[in-house]
PDB file of C-alpha atoms in Angstrom:
ATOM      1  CA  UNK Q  15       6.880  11.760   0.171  1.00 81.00           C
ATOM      2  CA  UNK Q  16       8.821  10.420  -2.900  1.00 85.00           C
ATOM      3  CA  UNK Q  17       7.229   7.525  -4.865  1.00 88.00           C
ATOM      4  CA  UNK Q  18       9.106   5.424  -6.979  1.00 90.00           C
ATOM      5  CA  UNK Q  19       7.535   2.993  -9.484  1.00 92.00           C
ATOM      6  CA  UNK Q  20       8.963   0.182 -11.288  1.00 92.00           C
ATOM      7  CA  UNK Q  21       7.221  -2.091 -13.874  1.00 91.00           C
ATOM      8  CA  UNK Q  22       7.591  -6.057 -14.175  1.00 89.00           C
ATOM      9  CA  UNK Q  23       7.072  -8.080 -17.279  1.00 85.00           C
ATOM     10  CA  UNK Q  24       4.923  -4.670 -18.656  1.00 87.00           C
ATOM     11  CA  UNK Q  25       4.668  -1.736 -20.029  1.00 89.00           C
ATOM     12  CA  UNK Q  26       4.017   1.524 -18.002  1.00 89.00           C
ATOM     13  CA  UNK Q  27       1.137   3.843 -19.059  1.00 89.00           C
ATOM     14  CA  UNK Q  28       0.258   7.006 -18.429  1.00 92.00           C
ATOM     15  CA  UNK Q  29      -3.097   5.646 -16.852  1.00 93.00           C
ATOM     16  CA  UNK Q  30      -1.369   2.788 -14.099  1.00 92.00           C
ATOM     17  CA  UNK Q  31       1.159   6.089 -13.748  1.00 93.00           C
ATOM     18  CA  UNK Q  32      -1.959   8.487 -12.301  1.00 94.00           C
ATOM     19  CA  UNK Q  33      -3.579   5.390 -10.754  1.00 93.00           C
ATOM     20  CA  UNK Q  34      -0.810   4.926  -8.237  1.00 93.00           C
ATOM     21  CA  UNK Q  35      -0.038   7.961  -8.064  1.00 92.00           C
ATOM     22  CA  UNK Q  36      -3.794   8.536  -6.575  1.00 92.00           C
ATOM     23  CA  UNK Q  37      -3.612   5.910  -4.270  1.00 90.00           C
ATOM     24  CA  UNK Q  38      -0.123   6.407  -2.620  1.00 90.00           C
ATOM     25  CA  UNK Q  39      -1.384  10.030  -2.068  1.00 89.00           C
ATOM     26  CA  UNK Q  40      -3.717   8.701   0.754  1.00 86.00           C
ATOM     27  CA  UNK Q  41      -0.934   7.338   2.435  1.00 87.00           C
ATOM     28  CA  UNK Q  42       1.130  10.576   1.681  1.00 86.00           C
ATOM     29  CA  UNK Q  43      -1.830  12.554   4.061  1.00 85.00           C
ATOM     30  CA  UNK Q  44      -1.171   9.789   7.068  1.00 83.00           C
ATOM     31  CA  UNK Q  45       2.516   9.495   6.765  1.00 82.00           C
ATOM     32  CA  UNK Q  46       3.411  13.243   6.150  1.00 75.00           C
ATOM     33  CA  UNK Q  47       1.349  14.248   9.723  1.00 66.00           C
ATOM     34  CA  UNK Q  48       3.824  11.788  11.376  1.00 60.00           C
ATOM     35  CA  UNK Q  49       6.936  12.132   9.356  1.00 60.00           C
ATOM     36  CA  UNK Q  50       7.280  13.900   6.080  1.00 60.00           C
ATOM     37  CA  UNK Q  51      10.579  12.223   5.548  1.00 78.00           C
ATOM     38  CA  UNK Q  52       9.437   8.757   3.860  1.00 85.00           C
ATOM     39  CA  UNK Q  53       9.637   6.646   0.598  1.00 88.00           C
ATOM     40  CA  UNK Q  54       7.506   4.721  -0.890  1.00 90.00           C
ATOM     41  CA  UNK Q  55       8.300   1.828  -3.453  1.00 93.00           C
ATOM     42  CA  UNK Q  56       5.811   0.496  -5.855  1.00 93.00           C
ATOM     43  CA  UNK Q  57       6.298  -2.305  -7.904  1.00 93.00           C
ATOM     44  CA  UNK Q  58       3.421  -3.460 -10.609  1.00 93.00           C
ATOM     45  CA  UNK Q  59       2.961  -6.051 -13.257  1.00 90.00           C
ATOM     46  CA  UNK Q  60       2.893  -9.565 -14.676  1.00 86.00           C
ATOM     47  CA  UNK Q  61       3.932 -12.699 -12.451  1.00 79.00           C
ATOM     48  CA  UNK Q  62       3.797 -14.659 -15.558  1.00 72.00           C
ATOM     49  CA  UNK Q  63       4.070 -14.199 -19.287  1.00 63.00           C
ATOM     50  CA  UNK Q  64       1.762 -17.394 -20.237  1.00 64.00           C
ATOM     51  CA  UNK Q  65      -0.977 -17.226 -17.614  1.00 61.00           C
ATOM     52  CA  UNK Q  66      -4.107 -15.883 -19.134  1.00 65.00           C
ATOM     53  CA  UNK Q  67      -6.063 -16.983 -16.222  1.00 68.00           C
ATOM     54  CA  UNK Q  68      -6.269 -16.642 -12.850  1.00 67.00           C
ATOM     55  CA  UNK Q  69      -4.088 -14.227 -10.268  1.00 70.00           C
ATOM     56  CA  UNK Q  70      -1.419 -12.918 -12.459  1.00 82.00           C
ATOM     57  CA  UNK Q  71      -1.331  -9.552 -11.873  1.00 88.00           C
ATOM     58  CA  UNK Q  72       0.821  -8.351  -9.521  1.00 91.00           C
ATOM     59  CA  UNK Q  73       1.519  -4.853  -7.020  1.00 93.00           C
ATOM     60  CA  UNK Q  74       3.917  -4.841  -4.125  1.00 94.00           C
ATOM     61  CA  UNK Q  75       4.126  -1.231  -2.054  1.00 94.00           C
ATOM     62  CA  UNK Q  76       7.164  -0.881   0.292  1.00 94.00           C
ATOM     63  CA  UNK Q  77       6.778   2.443   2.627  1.00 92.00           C
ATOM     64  CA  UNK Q  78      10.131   3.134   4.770  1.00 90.00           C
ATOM     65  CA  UNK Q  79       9.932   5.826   7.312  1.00 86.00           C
ATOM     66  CA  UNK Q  80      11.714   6.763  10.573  1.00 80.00           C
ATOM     67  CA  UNK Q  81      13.724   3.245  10.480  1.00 82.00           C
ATOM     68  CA  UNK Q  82       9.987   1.431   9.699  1.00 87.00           C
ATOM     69  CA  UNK Q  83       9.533  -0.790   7.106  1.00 92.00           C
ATOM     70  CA  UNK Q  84       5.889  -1.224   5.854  1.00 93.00           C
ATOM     71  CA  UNK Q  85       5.146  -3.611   3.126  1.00 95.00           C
ATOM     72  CA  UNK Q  86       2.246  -5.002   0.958  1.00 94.00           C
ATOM     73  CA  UNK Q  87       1.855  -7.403  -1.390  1.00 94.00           C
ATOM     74  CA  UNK Q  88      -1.184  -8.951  -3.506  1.00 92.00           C
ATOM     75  CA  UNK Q  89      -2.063 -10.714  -6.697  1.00 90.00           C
ATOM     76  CA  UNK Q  90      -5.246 -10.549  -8.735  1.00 89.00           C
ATOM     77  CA  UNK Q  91      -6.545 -10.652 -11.843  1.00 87.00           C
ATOM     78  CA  UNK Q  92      -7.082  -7.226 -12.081  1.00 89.00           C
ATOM     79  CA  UNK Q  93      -3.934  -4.822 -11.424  1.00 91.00           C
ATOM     80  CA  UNK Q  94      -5.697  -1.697 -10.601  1.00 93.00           C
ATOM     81  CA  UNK Q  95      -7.840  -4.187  -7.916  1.00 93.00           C
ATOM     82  CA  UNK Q  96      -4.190  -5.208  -6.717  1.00 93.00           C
ATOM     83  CA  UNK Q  97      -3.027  -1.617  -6.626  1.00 93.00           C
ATOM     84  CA  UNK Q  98      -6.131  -0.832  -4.042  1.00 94.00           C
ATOM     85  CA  UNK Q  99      -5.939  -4.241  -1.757  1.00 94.00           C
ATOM     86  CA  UNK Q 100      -2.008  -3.023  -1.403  1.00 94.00           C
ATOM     87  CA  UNK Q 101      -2.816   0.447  -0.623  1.00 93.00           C
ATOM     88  CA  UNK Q 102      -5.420  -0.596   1.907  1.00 94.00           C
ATOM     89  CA  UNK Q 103      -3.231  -2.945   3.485  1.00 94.00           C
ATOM     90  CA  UNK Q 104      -0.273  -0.410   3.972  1.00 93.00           C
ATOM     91  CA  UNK Q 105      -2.561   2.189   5.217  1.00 91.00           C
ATOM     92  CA  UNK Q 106      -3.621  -0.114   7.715  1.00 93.00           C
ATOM     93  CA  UNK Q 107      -0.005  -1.235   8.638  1.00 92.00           C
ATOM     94  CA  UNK Q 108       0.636   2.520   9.188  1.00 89.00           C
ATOM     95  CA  UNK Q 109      -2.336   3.505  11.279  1.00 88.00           C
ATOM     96  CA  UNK Q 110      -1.672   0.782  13.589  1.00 90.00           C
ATOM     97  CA  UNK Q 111       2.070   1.611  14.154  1.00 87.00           C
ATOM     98  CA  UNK Q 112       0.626   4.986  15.072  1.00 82.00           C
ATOM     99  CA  UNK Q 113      -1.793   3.998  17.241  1.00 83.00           C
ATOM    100  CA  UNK Q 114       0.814   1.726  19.035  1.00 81.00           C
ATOM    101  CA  UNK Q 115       3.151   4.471  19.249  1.00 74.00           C
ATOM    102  CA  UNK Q 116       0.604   6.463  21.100  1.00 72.00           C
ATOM    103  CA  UNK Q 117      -0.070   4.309  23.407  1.00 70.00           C
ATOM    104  CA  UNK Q 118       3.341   4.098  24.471  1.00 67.00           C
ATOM    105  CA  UNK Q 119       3.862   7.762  25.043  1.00 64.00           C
ATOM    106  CA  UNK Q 120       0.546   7.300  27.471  1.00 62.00           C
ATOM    107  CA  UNK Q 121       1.369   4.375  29.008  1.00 58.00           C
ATOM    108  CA  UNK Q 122       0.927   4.743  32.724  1.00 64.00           C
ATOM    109  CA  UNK Q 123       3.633   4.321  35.787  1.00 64.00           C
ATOM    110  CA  UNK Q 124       2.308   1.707  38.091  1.00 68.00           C
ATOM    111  CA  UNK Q 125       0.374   2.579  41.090  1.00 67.00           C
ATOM    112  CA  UNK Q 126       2.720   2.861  44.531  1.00 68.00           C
ATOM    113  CA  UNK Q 127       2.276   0.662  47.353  1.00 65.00           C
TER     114      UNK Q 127
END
């Protein structure tokens, strides 16, 4: 699964780097059993400049896969708290999409008459 990262309003360390890197690797282990082929897009910093209070850290995750488009979005004061409510939210998305496409493979013909 290729990751790519991109950095608003901030500067990208080595730490946020490994962080998301961590976290997009649990959706790597539910998205490569389905479909290896996928992308995911992370985007991660400041809303504002002059906020010094309040929800102003930002993370956005957009996963694309077989024609799917899964996205996330959340602000917080914390980044790395961001980072986890997006990742939780996507892997959610995901599993759910699976579970719906399994239930369509064993959907049932109706009964004859």
């Amino acid at each position: 699964m290729q990751v790519n990262v991109k950095t608003l309003n901030m500067e990208m360390t080595d730490a946020i780097r490994q962080y998301i890197d961590e976290k997009t690797l649990a959706i790597a282990k539910i998205v490569d059993e389905y479909d290896g082929a996928a992308m995911v897009e992370v985007e991660v910093g400041k809303s504002t400049n002059h906020h010094n209070k309040g929800p102003f850290m930002r993370a956005e995750m957009m996963l694309t896969m077989l024609g799917n488009v899964f996205r996330a979005e959340e602000e917080r004061e914390d980044l790395y708290e961001a980072i986890d409510v997006c990742k939780d939210d996507l892997k959610r998305q995901v599993v759910e999409h699976k579970d719906r496409a399994k239930d369509e493979q064993r959907a049932q013909r109706p009964d004859k008459e």
